[in-house]
Amino acid sequence: MSPETGRLVWRRSPACGNGACVEVAFDGDRVLVRDSKHPEREPLAFTTEEWRSFTAGVVAGAFTQN
């Protein structure tokens, strides 16, 4: 884990119970995303606008497979 990610508050869904979770942390104008099974790996970084677009797509069902 990089020194800067050690000070962040990582959040995950309350529905995550098996340890295979996506975790999200907010760091200024960046949103960081990591795999809870591998917290030592460098997280993916997105702008807040990219994150808003992604979460809006999730809510709208844009990623749902039929």
mmCIF file of N, CA and C in Angstrom:
data_model
loop_
_atom_site.group_PDB
_atom_site.id
_atom_site.type_symbol
_atom_site.label_atom_id
_atom_site.label_comp_id
_atom_site.label_asym_id
_atom_site.label_seq_id
_atom_site.Cartn_x
_atom_site.Cartn_y
_atom_site.Cartn_z
ATOM 1 N N MET A 1 0.847 -1.167 0.000
ATOM 2 C CA MET A 1 0.000 0.000 0.000
ATOM 3 C C MET A 1 0.892 1.228 0.000
ATOM 4 N N SER A 2 0.556 2.177 -0.827
ATOM 5 C CA SER A 2 1.349 3.398 -0.860
ATOM 6 C C SER A 2 1.082 4.202 0.410
ATOM 7 N N PRO A 3 2.043 5.017 0.840
ATOM 8 C CA PRO A 3 1.865 5.762 2.086
ATOM 9 C C PRO A 3 0.610 6.623 2.100
ATOM 10 N N GLU A 4 0.252 7.200 0.960
ATOM 11 C CA GLU A 4 -0.907 8.082 0.942
ATOM 12 C C GLU A 4 -2.222 7.346 1.116
ATOM 13 N N THR A 5 -2.321 6.068 0.726
ATOM 14 C CA THR A 5 -3.585 5.347 0.875
ATOM 15 C C THR A 5 -3.777 4.827 2.293
ATOM 16 N N GLY A 6 -2.747 4.813 3.117
ATOM 17 C CA GLY A 6 -2.864 4.336 4.483
ATOM 18 C C GLY A 6 -3.695 5.240 5.377
ATOM 19 N N ARG A 7 -3.848 6.494 5.027
ATOM 20 C CA ARG A 7 -4.594 7.447 5.851
ATOM 21 C C ARG A 7 -6.055 7.557 5.446
ATOM 22 N N LEU A 8 -6.463 6.858 4.415
ATOM 23 C CA LEU A 8 -7.822 6.973 3.887
ATOM 24 C C LEU A 8 -8.801 6.100 4.658
ATOM 25 N N VAL A 9 -10.071 6.482 4.589
ATOM 26 C CA VAL A 9 -11.147 5.670 5.149
ATOM 27 C C VAL A 9 -11.767 4.900 3.991
ATOM 28 N N TRP A 10 -11.603 3.584 4.014
ATOM 29 C CA TRP A 10 -12.130 2.730 2.953
ATOM 30 C C TRP A 10 -13.511 2.238 3.349
ATOM 31 N N ARG A 11 -14.443 2.289 2.398
ATOM 32 C CA ARG A 11 -15.826 1.871 2.641
ATOM 33 C C ARG A 11 -16.177 0.727 1.698
ATOM 34 N N ARG A 12 -17.069 -0.127 2.195
ATOM 35 C CA ARG A 12 -17.589 -1.219 1.363
ATOM 36 C C ARG A 12 -19.066 -1.411 1.678
ATOM 37 N N SER A 13 -19.727 -2.133 0.824
ATOM 38 C CA SER A 13 -21.153 -2.377 1.005
ATOM 39 C C SER A 13 -21.398 -3.191 2.275
ATOM 40 N N PRO A 14 -22.474 -2.878 3.001
ATOM 41 C CA PRO A 14 -22.834 -3.708 4.153
ATOM 42 C C PRO A 14 -23.200 -5.131 3.736
ATOM 43 N N ALA A 15 -23.549 -5.325 2.468
ATOM 44 C CA ALA A 15 -23.900 -6.653 1.972
ATOM 45 C C ALA A 15 -22.671 -7.520 1.720
ATOM 46 N N CYS A 16 -21.509 -6.937 1.810
ATOM 47 C CA CYS A 16 -20.274 -7.669 1.551
ATOM 48 C C CYS A 16 -19.901 -8.465 2.795
ATOM 49 N N GLY A 17 -19.993 -9.767 2.676
ATOM 50 C CA GLY A 17 -19.698 -10.583 3.841
ATOM 51 C C GLY A 17 -18.623 -11.621 3.635
ATOM 52 N N ASN A 18 -18.270 -11.889 2.393
ATOM 53 C CA ASN A 18 -17.335 -12.980 2.135
ATOM 54 C C ASN A 18 -15.898 -12.514 1.937
ATOM 55 N N GLY A 19 -15.638 -11.227 2.052
ATOM 56 C CA GLY A 19 -14.275 -10.718 1.903
ATOM 57 C C GLY A 19 -13.871 -10.396 0.481
ATOM 58 N N ALA A 20 -14.673 -10.751 -0.501
ATOM 59 C CA ALA A 20 -14.373 -10.433 -1.900
ATOM 60 C C ALA A 20 -15.162 -9.183 -2.270
ATOM 61 N N CYS A 21 -14.663 -8.049 -1.822
ATOM 62 C CA CYS A 21 -15.423 -6.812 -1.939
ATOM 63 C C CYS A 21 -14.655 -5.737 -2.691
ATOM 64 N N VAL A 22 -15.415 -4.811 -3.215
ATOM 65 C CA VAL A 22 -14.839 -3.591 -3.770
ATOM 66 C C VAL A 22 -14.902 -2.551 -2.659
ATOM 67 N N GLU A 23 -13.801 -1.846 -2.450
ATOM 68 C CA GLU A 23 -13.753 -0.790 -1.442
ATOM 69 C C GLU A 23 -13.496 0.541 -2.128
ATOM 70 N N VAL A 24 -14.085 1.597 -1.575
ATOM 71 C CA VAL A 24 -13.987 2.934 -2.151
ATOM 72 C C VAL A 24 -13.519 3.903 -1.074
ATOM 73 N N ALA A 25 -12.623 4.814 -1.468
ATOM 74 C CA ALA A 25 -12.178 5.883 -0.567
ATOM 75 C C ALA A 25 -12.171 7.188 -1.345
ATOM 76 N N PHE A 26 -12.486 8.270 -0.661
ATOM 77 C CA PHE A 26 -12.496 9.593 -1.278
ATOM 78 C C PHE A 26 -11.261 10.350 -0.814
ATOM 79 N N ASP A 27 -10.517 10.872 -1.781
ATOM 80 C CA ASP A 27 -9.254 11.558 -1.499
ATOM 81 C C ASP A 27 -9.222 12.861 -2.290
ATOM 82 N N GLY A 28 -9.776 13.912 -1.703
ATOM 83 C CA GLY A 28 -9.829 15.194 -2.404
ATOM 84 C C GLY A 28 -10.691 15.094 -3.643
ATOM 85 N N ASP A 29 -10.099 15.358 -4.802
ATOM 86 C CA ASP A 29 -10.857 15.303 -6.059
ATOM 87 C C ASP A 29 -10.741 13.951 -6.749
ATOM 88 N N ARG A 30 -10.275 12.944 -6.019
ATOM 89 C CA ARG A 30 -10.152 11.594 -6.581
ATOM 90 C C ARG A 30 -11.016 10.615 -5.799
ATOM 91 N N VAL A 31 -11.478 9.598 -6.515
ATOM 92 C CA VAL A 31 -12.163 8.475 -5.892
ATOM 93 C C VAL A 31 -11.293 7.260 -6.169
ATOM 94 N N LEU A 32 -10.899 6.572 -5.108
ATOM 95 C CA LEU A 32 -10.024 5.414 -5.233
ATOM 96 C C LEU A 32 -10.833 4.146 -5.026
ATOM 97 N N VAL A 33 -10.537 3.124 -5.820
ATOM 98 C CA VAL A 33 -11.258 1.858 -5.768
ATOM 99 C C VAL A 33 -10.231 0.737 -5.690
ATOM 100 N N ARG A 34 -10.460 -0.202 -4.760
ATOM 101 C CA ARG A 34 -9.534 -1.328 -4.617
ATOM 102 C C ARG A 34 -10.292 -2.610 -4.318
ATOM 103 N N ASP A 35 -9.577 -3.706 -4.450
ATOM 104 C CA ASP A 35 -10.072 -5.041 -4.141
ATOM 105 C C ASP A 35 -9.729 -5.330 -2.681
ATOM 106 N N SER A 36 -10.720 -5.656 -1.868
ATOM 107 C CA SER A 36 -10.468 -5.894 -0.445
ATOM 108 C C SER A 36 -9.563 -7.095 -0.198
ATOM 109 N N LYS A 37 -9.497 -8.019 -1.153
ATOM 110 C CA LYS A 37 -8.612 -9.182 -0.995
ATOM 111 C C LYS A 37 -7.150 -8.810 -1.176
ATOM 112 N N HIS A 38 -6.891 -7.678 -1.832
ATOM 113 C CA HIS A 38 -5.514 -7.255 -2.120
ATOM 114 C C HIS A 38 -5.334 -5.767 -1.811
ATOM 115 N N PRO A 39 -5.489 -5.364 -0.557
ATOM 116 C CA PRO A 39 -5.391 -3.941 -0.223
ATOM 117 C C PRO A 39 -3.994 -3.361 -0.421
ATOM 118 N N GLU A 40 -2.997 -4.223 -0.553
ATOM 119 C CA GLU A 40 -1.625 -3.740 -0.759
ATOM 120 C C GLU A 40 -1.383 -3.271 -2.191
ATOM 121 N N ARG A 41 -2.250 -3.661 -3.099
ATOM 122 C CA ARG A 41 -2.099 -3.243 -4.497
ATOM 123 C C ARG A 41 -2.538 -1.796 -4.679
ATOM 124 N N GLU A 42 -1.964 -1.156 -5.671
ATOM 125 C CA GLU A 42 -2.310 0.237 -5.969
ATOM 126 C C GLU A 42 -3.782 0.318 -6.386
ATOM 127 N N PRO A 43 -4.563 1.206 -5.797
ATOM 128 C CA PRO A 43 -5.975 1.314 -6.178
ATOM 129 C C PRO A 43 -6.139 2.006 -7.527
ATOM 130 N N LEU A 44 -7.280 1.776 -8.141
ATOM 131 C CA LEU A 44 -7.655 2.519 -9.340
ATOM 132 C C LEU A 44 -8.094 3.907 -8.903
ATOM 133 N N ALA A 45 -7.799 4.916 -9.695
ATOM 134 C CA ALA A 45 -8.161 6.292 -9.349
ATOM 135 C C ALA A 45 -9.054 6.881 -10.437
ATOM 136 N N PHE A 46 -10.118 7.537 -10.000
ATOM 137 C CA PHE A 46 -11.064 8.179 -10.903
ATOM 138 C C PHE A 46 -11.314 9.603 -10.425
ATOM 139 N N THR A 47 -11.678 10.475 -11.353
ATOM 140 C CA THR A 47 -12.100 11.816 -10.949
ATOM 141 C C THR A 47 -13.493 11.700 -10.339
ATOM 142 N N THR A 48 -13.893 12.716 -9.603
ATOM 143 C CA THR A 48 -15.236 12.679 -9.028
ATOM 144 C C THR A 48 -16.300 12.667 -10.124
ATOM 145 N N GLU A 49 -16.039 13.336 -11.239
ATOM 146 C CA GLU A 49 -17.003 13.330 -12.351
ATOM 147 C C GLU A 49 -17.109 11.932 -12.971
ATOM 148 N N GLU A 50 -15.988 11.259 -13.153
ATOM 149 C CA GLU A 50 -16.023 9.883 -13.667
ATOM 150 C C GLU A 50 -16.804 8.986 -12.717
ATOM 151 N N TRP A 51 -16.586 9.152 -11.415
ATOM 152 C CA TRP A 51 -17.283 8.330 -10.424
ATOM 153 C C TRP A 51 -18.783 8.614 -10.435
ATOM 154 N N ARG A 52 -19.163 9.886 -10.535
ATOM 155 C CA ARG A 52 -20.592 10.238 -10.617
ATOM 156 C C ARG A 52 -21.241 9.595 -11.842
ATOM 157 N N SER A 53 -20.554 9.639 -12.970
ATOM 158 C CA SER A 53 -21.092 9.032 -14.194
ATOM 159 C C SER A 53 -21.260 7.528 -14.024
ATOM 160 N N PHE A 54 -20.277 6.884 -13.420
ATOM 161 C CA PHE A 54 -20.348 5.442 -13.191
ATOM 162 C C PHE A 54 -21.514 5.089 -12.266
ATOM 163 N N THR A 55 -21.617 5.770 -11.124
ATOM 164 C CA THR A 55 -22.688 5.434 -10.186
ATOM 165 C C THR A 55 -24.068 5.756 -10.765
ATOM 166 N N ALA A 56 -24.172 6.801 -11.576
ATOM 167 C CA ALA A 56 -25.445 7.092 -12.249
ATOM 168 C C ALA A 56 -25.800 5.960 -13.209
ATOM 169 N N GLY A 57 -24.805 5.415 -13.894
ATOM 170 C CA GLY A 57 -25.037 4.284 -14.783
ATOM 171 C C GLY A 57 -25.488 3.045 -14.031
ATOM 172 N N VAL A 58 -24.922 2.812 -12.861
ATOM 173 C CA VAL A 58 -25.336 1.676 -12.032
ATOM 174 C C VAL A 58 -26.798 1.832 -11.634
ATOM 175 N N VAL A 59 -27.158 3.007 -11.151
ATOM 176 C CA VAL A 59 -28.539 3.267 -10.728
ATOM 177 C C VAL A 59 -29.505 3.125 -11.902
ATOM 178 N N ALA A 60 -29.087 3.561 -13.090
ATOM 179 C CA ALA A 60 -29.946 3.498 -14.279
ATOM 180 C C ALA A 60 -30.019 2.100 -14.886
ATOM 181 N N GLY A 61 -29.208 1.166 -14.381
ATOM 182 C CA GLY A 61 -29.226 -0.194 -14.906
ATOM 183 C C GLY A 61 -28.402 -0.381 -16.163
ATOM 184 N N ALA A 62 -27.497 0.537 -16.434
ATOM 185 C CA ALA A 62 -26.698 0.483 -17.660
ATOM 186 C C ALA A 62 -25.780 -0.739 -17.729
ATOM 187 N N PHE A 63 -25.495 -1.355 -16.599
ATOM 188 C CA PHE A 63 -24.562 -2.482 -16.583
ATOM 189 C C PHE A 63 -25.247 -3.807 -16.272
ATOM 190 N N THR A 64 -26.580 -3.804 -16.258
ATOM 191 C CA THR A 64 -27.341 -5.007 -15.955
ATOM 192 C C THR A 64 -27.413 -5.896 -17.186
ATOM 193 N N GLN A 65 -27.083 -7.163 -16.983
ATOM 194 C CA GLN A 65 -27.189 -8.117 -18.090
ATOM 195 C C GLN A 65 -28.576 -8.736 -18.075
ATOM 196 N N ASN A 66 -29.154 -8.850 -19.248
ATOM 197 C CA ASN A 66 -30.495 -9.448 -19.356
ATOM 198 C C ASN A 66 -30.404 -10.892 -19.717
#
